[in-house]
Short mmCIF file of C-alpha atoms and ligand atoms in Angstrom, two decimals:
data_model
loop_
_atom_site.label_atom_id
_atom_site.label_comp_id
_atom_site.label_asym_id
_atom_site.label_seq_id
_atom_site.Cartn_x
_atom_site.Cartn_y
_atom_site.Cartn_z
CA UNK A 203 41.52 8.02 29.35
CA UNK A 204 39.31 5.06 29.93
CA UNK A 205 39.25 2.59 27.24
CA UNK A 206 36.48 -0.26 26.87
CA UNK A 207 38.00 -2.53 24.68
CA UNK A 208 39.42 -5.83 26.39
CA UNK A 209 42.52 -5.02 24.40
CA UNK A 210 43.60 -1.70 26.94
CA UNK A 211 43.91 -4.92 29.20
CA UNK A 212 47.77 -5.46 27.55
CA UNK A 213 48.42 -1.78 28.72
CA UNK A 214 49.50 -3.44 32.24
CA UNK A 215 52.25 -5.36 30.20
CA UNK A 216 53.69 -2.32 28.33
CA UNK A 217 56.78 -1.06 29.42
CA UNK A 218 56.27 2.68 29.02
CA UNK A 219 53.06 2.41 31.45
CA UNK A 220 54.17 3.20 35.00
CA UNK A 221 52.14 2.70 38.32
CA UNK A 222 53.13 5.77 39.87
CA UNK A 223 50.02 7.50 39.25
CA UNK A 224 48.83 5.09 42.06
CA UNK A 225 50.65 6.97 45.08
CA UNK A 226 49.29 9.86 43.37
CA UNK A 227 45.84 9.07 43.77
CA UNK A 228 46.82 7.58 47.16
CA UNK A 229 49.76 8.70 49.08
CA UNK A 230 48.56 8.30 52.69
CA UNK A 231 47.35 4.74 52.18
CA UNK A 232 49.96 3.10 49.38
CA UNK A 233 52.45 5.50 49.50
CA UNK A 234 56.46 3.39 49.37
CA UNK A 235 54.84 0.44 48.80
CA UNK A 236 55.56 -2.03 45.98
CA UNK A 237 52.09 -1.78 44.03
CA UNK A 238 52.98 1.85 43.17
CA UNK A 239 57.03 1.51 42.05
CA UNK A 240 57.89 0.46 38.41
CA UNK A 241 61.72 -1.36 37.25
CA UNK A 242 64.44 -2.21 39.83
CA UNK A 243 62.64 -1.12 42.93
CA UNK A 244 59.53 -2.72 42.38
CA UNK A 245 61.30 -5.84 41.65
CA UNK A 246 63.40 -5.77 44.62
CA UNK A 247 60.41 -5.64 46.78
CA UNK A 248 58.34 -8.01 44.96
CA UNK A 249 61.45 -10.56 44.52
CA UNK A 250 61.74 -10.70 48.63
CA UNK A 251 58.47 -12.13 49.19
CA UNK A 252 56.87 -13.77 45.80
CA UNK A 253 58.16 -17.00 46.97
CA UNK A 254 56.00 -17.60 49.61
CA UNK A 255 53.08 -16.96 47.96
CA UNK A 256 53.24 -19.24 44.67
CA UNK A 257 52.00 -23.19 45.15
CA UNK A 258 55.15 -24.56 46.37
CA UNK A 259 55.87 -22.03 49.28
CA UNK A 260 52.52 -22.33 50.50
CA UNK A 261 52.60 -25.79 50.69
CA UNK A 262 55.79 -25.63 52.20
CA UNK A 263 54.64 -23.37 55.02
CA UNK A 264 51.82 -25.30 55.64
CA UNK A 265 49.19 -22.77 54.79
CA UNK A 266 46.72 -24.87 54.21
CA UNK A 267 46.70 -26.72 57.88
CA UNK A 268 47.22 -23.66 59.55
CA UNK A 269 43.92 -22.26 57.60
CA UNK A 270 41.59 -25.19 57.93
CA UNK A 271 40.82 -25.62 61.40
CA UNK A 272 40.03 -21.49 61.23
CA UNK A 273 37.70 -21.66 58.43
CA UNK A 274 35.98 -24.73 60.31
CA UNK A 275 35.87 -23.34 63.60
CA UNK A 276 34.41 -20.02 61.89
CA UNK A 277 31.60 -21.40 60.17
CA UNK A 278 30.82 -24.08 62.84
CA UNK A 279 29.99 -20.57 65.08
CA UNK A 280 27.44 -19.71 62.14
CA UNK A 281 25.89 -22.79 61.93
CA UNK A 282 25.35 -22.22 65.70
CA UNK A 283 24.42 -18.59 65.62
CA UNK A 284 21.63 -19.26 62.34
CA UNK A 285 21.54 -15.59 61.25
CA UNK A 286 24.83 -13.71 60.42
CA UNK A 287 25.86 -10.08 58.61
CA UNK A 288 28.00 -11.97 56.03
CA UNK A 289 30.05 -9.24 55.04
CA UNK A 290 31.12 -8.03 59.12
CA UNK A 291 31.82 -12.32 59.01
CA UNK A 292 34.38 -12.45 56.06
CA UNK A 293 35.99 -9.38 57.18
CA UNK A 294 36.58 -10.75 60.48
CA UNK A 295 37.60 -14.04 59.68
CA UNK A 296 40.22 -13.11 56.76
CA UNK A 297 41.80 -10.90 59.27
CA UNK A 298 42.20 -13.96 61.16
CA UNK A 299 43.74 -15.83 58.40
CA UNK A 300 45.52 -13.11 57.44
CA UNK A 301 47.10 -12.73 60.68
CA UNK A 302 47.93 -15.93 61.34
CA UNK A 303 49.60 -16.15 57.81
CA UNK A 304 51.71 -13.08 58.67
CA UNK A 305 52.89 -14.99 61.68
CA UNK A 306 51.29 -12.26 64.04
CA UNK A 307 49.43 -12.81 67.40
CA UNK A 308 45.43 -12.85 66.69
CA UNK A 309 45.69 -10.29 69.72
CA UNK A 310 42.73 -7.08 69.69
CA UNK A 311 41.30 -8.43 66.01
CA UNK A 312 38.05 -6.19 66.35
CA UNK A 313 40.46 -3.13 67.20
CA UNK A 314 42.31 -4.38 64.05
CA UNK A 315 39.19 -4.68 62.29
CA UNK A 316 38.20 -0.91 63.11
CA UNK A 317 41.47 0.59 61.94
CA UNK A 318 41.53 -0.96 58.76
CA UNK A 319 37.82 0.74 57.99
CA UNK A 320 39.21 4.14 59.17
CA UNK A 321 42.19 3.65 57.18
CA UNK A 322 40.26 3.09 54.28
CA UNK A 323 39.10 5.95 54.21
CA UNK A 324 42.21 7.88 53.31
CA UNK A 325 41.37 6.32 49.52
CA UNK A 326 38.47 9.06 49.60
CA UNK A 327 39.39 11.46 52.19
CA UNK A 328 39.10 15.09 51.04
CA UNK A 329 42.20 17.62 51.65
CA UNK A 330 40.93 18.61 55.56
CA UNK A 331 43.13 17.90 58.08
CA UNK A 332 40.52 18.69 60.91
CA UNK A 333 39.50 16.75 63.86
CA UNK A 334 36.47 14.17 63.24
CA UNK A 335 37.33 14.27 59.70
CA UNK A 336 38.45 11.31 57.42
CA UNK A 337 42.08 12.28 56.68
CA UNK A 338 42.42 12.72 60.53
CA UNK A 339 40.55 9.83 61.49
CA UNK A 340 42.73 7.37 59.10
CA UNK A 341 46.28 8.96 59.49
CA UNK A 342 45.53 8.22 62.77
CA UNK A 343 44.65 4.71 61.93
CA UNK A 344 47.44 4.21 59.94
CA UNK A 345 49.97 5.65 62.28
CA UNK A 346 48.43 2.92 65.25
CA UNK A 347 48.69 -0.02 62.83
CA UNK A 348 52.11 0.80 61.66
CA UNK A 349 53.18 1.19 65.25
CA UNK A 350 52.50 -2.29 65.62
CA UNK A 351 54.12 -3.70 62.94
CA UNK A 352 56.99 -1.59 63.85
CA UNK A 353 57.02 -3.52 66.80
CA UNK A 354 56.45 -7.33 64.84
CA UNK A 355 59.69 -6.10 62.58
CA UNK A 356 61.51 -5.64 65.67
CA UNK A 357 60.43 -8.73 67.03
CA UNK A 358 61.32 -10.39 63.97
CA UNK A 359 64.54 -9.62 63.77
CA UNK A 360 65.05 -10.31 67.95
CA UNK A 361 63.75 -13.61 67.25
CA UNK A 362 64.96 -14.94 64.17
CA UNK A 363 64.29 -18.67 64.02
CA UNK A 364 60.21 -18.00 64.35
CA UNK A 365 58.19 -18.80 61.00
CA UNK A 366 55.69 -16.88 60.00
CA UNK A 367 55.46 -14.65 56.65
CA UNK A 368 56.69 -11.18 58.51
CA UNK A 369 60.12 -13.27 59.87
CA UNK A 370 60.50 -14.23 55.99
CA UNK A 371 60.18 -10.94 54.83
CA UNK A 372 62.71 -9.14 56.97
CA UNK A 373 65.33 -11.54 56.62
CA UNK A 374 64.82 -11.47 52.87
CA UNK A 375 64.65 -7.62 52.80
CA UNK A 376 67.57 -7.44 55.10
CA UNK A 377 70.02 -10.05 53.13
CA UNK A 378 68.79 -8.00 49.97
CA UNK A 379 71.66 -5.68 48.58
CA UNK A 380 69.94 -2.24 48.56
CA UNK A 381 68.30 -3.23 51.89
CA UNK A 382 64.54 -1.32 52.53
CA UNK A 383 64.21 1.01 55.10
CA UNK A 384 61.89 0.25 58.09
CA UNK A 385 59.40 2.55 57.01
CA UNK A 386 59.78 1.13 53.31
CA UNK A 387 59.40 -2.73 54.92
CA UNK A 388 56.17 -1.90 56.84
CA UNK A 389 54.30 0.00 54.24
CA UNK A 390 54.61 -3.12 52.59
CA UNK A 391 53.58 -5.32 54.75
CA UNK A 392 50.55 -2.81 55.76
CA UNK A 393 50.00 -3.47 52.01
CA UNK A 394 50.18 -7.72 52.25
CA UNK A 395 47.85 -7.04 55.41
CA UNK A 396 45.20 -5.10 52.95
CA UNK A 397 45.68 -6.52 49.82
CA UNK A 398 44.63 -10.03 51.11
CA UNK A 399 41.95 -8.46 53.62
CA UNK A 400 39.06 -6.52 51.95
CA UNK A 401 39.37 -8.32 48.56
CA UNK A 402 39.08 -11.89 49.62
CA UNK A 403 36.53 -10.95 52.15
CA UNK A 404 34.55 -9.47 49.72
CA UNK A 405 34.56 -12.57 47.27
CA UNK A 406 33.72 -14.49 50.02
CA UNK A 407 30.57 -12.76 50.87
CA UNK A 408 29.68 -12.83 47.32
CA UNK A 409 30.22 -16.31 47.05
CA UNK A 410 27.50 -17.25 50.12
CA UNK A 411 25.15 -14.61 48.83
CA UNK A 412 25.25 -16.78 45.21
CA UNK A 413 24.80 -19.69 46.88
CA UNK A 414 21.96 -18.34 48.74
CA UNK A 415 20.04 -17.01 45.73
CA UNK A 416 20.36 -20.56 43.57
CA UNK A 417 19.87 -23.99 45.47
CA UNK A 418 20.78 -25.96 42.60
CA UNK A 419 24.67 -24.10 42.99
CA UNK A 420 24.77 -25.29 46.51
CA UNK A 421 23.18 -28.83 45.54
CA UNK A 422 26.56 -29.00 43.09
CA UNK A 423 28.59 -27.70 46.13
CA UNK A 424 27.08 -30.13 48.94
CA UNK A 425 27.51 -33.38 47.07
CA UNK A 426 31.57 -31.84 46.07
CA UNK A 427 32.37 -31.59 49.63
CA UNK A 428 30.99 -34.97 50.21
CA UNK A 429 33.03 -36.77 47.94
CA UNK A 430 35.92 -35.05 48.97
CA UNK A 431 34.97 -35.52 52.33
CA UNK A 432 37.12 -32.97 54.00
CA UNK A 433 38.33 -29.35 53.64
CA UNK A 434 41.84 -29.31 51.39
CA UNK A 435 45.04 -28.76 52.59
CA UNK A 436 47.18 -29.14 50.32
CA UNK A 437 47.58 -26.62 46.82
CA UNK A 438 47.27 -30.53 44.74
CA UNK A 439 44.40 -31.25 46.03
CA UNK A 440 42.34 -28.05 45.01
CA UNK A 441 42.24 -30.31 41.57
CA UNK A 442 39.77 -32.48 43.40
CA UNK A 443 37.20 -29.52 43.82
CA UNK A 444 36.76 -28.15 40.62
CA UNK A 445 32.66 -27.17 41.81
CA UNK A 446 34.20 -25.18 44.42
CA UNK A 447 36.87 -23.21 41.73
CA UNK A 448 34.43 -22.42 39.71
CA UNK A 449 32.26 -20.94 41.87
CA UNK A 450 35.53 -19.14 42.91
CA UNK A 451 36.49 -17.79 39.20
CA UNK A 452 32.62 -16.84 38.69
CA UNK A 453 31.90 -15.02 41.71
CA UNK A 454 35.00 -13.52 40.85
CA UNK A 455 34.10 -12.71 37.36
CA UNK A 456 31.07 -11.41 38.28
CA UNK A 457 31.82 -9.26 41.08
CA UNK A 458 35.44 -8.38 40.73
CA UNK A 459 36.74 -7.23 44.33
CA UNK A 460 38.78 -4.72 42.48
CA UNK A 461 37.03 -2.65 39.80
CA UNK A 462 39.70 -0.59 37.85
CA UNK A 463 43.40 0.13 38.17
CA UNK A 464 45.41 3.36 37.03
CA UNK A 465 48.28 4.00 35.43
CA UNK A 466 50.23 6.81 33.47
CA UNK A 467 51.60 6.37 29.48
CA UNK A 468 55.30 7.20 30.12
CA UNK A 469 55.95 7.26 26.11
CA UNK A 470 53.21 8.11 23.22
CA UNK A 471 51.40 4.61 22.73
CA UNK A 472 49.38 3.13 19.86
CA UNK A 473 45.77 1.42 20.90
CA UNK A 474 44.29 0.37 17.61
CA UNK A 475 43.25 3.18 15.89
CA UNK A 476 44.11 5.81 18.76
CA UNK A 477 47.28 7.05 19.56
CA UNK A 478 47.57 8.04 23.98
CA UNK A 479 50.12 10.85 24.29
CA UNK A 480 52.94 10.89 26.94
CA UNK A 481 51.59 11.65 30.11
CA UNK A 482 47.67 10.51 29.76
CA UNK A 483 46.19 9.18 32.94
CA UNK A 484 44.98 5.59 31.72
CA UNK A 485 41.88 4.01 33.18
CA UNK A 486 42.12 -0.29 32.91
CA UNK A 487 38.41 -1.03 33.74
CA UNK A 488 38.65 -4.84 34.95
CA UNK A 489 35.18 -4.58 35.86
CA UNK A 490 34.06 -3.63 32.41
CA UNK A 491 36.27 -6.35 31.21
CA UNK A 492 35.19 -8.68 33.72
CA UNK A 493 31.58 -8.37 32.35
CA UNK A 494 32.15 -7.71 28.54
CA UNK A 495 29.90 -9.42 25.74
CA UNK A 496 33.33 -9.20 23.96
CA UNK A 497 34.95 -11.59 26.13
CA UNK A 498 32.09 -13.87 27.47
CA UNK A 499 28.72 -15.36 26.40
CA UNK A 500 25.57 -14.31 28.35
CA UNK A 501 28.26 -12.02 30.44
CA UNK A 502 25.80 -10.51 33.05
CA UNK A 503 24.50 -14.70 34.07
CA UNK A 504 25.88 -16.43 37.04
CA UNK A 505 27.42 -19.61 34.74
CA UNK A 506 29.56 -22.57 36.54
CA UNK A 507 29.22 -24.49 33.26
CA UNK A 508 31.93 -21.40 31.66
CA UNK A 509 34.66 -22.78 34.41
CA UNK A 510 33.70 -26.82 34.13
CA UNK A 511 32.96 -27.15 30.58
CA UNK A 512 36.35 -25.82 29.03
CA UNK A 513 39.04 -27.46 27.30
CA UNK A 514 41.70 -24.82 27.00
CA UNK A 515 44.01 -23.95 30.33
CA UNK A 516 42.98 -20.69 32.00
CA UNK A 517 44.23 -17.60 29.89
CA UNK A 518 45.80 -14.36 31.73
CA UNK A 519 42.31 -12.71 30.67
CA UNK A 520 40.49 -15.09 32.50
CA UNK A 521 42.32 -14.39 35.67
CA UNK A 522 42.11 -10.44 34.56
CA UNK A 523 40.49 -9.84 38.33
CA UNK A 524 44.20 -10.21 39.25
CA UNK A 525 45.48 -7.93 36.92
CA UNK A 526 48.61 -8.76 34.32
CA UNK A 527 51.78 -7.94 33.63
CA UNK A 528 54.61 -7.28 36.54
CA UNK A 529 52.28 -6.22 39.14
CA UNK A 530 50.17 -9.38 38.99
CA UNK A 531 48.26 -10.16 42.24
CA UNK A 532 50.73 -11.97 44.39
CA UNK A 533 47.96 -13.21 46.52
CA UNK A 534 46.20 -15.42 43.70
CA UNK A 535 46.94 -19.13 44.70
CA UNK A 536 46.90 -18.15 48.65
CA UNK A 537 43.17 -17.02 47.53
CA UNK A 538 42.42 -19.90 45.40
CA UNK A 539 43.44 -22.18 48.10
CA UNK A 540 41.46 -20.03 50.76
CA UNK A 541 38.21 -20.09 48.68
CA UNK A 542 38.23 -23.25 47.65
CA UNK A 543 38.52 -24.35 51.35
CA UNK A 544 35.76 -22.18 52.37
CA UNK A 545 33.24 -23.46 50.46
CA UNK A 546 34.03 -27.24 51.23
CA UNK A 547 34.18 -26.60 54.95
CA UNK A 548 30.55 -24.40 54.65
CA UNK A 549 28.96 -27.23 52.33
CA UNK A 550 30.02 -29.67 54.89
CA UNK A 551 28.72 -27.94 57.86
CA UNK A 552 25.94 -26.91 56.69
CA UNK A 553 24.88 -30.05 55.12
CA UNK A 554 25.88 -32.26 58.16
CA UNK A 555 23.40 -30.02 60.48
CA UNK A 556 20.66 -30.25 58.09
CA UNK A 557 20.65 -26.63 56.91
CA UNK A 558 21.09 -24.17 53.87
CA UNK A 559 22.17 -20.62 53.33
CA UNK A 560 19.44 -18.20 52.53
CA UNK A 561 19.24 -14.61 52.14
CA UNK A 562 16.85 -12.53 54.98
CA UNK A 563 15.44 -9.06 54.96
CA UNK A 564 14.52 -9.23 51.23
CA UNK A 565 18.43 -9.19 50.86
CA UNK A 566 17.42 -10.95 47.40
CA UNK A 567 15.38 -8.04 46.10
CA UNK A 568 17.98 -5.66 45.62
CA UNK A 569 20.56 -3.13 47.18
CA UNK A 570 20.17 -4.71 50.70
CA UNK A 571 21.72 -7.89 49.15
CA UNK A 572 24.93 -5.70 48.54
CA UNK A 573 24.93 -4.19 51.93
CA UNK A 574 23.01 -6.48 54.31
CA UNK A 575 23.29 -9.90 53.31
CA UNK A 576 22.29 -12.35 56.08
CA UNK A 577 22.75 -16.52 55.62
CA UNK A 578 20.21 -18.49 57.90
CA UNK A 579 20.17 -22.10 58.24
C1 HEM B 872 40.00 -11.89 45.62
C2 HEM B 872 41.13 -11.47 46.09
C3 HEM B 872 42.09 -10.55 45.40
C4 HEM B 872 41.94 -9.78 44.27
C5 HEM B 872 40.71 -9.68 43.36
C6 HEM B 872 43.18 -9.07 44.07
C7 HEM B 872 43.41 -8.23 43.00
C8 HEM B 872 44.64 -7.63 42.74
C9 HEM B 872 44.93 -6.82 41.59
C10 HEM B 872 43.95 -6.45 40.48
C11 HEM B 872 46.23 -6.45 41.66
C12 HEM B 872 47.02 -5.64 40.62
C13 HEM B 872 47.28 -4.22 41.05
C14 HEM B 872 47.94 -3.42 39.94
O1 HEM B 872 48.29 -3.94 38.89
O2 HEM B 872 48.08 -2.20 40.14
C15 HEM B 872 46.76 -6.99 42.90
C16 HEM B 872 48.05 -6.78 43.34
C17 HEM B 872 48.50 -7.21 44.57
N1 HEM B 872 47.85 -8.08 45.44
FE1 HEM B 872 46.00 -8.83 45.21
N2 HEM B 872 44.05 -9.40 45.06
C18 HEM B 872 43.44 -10.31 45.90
C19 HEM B 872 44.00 -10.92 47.01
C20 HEM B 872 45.27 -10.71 47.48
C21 HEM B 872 45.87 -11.40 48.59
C22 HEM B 872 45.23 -12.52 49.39
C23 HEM B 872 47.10 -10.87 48.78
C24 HEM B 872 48.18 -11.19 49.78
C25 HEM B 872 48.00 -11.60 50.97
C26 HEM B 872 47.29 -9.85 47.76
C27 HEM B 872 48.41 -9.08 47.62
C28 HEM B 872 48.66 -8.27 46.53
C29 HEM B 872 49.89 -7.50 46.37
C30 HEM B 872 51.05 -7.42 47.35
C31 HEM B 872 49.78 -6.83 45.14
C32 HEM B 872 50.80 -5.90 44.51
C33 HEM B 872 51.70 -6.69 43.59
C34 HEM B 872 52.69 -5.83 42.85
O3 HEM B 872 52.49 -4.62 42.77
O4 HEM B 872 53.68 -6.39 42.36
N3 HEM B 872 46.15 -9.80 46.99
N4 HEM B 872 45.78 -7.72 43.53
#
């Protein structure tokens, strides 16, 4: 059952709505990993590493320092290069930051790169195991990447006393009283490695390609980053770029890097007028929501003014692009403070060389600017 109305969003709160349909849909790729488990085991998992993500543990870690010079370096290299695939960009250089979060050696990224595409494609694969095909080609994929981080939990646990987010994890999981198995501890970590990979990218690319399409966004943005003067570090200071957030949470709202999520009714449930038997397959459209005349004004426009004008703290419905309830994204202040840094250090680059993004190929005109956007100074 799909349901339209915003109010199906509380279905992710209810506690007779379980997530297990998700390894359903998806054994090969999510499979043992936290996203799919309701109650005590999801908690477990999720308790071992939520820490590090929220405000204070990234600040602790130093996220933010370790992720600047990155970013900078990154778009320095396309300020160089003047044209660039945006999309191939974003996807290479979360992996980076990704990587470097996790604590693991930036070692082989574009091999990295390539296995994460072919292991993507388990989400569609059809039921053939033959040679060539996609359930071959990304069991295969998934098999070499968990191989490795086999290898980085071993290490881990060899070498205590190094930091990085994979060291945290296994001494969490292992001082934990039902301890994870190996296998259980790196399908989770194969899920940190995704979760924060293809989504961010995504919003990133989205974010240049609005900039592109109106100047006076990336006027706002340019003369932000100047009065800041430098690329944040620290989760307080994302207060200080509030252009830069809200061209974050609109981008965002506008072109939500993950479109529905599904889950099963584990009792009979009332929605308004409709009762959803035990058992129904549930639908929770965050794009529809995302985009609904029932929850904004003028949904479909591109609107910084929704983000800067308000008065009222941001609601768990504005932030629906993260989902609600116990399987909230984990990764949602790691990607604030990753965004937000990203468009101060491309503002400042840019702007300091004399150049703007812009779309090429008639990117602007339609589908192209969905799967060949191009900036150009
Ligand atoms: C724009 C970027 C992102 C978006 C739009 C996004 C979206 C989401 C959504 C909608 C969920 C809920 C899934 C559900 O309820 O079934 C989720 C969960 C999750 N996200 Fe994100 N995410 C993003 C970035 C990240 C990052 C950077 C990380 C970590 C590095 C991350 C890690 C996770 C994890 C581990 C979960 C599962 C949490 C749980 O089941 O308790 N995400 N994300």
């Amino acid at each position: 059952m799909t349901c339209v109305d915003p109010d199906a969003f509380a279905l992710l709160r209810h506690k007779d709505v379980s997530s297990a349909l998700i390894e359903e849909i998806a054994p090969e790729l999510l499979g043992g990993t936290l996203v799919a488990q309701d109650g005590g085991a999801h908690r477990q998992a999720r308790d071992a590493i939520k820490a590090a993500f929220l405000p204070k543990g990234l600040t602790q870690a130093g996220i933010g320092d370790l992720f600047a010079p990155i970013i900078r370096a990154r778009v320095q290299a396309w300020r160089d290069r003047g044209d660039v695939t945006i999309l191939r960009e974003t996807g290479d250089l979360m992996l980076k930051l990704i990587f470097s979060l996790m604590g693991i050696p930036a070692q082989n990224l574009p091999g990295w790169h390539r296995k994460y595409r072919q292991l993507l494609q388990l989400i569609v694969a059809p039921p053939i195991d033959l040679p060539g095909l996609p359930l071959r080609r990304g069991r295969a994929a998934r098999d070499w990447i968990d191989t490795q981080l086999r290898q980085f939990v071993r290490d881990a646990r060899a070498h205590a006393a190094r930091t990085g987010l994979i060291n945290d994890m296994v001494s969490a999981f292992d001082r934990s009283d039902d301890a994870l198995s190996d296998d259980g501890l790196v399908a989770n970590i194969r899920l940190l490695l995704l979760g924060g990979h293809e989504t961010t990218a995504s919003t990133m690319a989205w974010m240049v390609i609005e900039l592109a399409r109106q100047p006076v966004l990336w006027d706002a943005l340019v003369e932000e980053a100047q009065r800041v003067g430098a690329v944040p570090t620290r989760q307080a200071e994302l207060a200080q770029c509030p252009v830069a957030e809200a061209l974050f949470r609109e981008t965002l709202r506008l072109h939500p890097a993950v479109t529905l999520l599904p889950r099963r009714a584990l009792q009979d449930l009332q929605l308004g007028q409709q009762r959803i038997p035990a058992g129904t397959h549930l639908c929770i459209p965050l794009l529809h929501f995302s985009t609904s005349a029932l929850l904004h004004e003028a949904p479909d426009q591109f609107r910084l003014g929704r983000w800067l004008q308000r008065r009222e703290p941001i609601r768990s419905v504005d932030t629906l692009q993260f989902g609600t309830g116990p399987h909230v994204c984990i990764g949602y202040h790691l990607v604030w403070l990753e965004l937000v840094q990203f468009s101060i250090a491309l503002a400042l680059t840019m702007h300091k060389a004399g150049v703007r993004p812009r779309l090429l190929n008639g990117a602007e005109k339609g589908v192209g600017a969905i799967t060949r956007p191009h900036i150009r100074p």
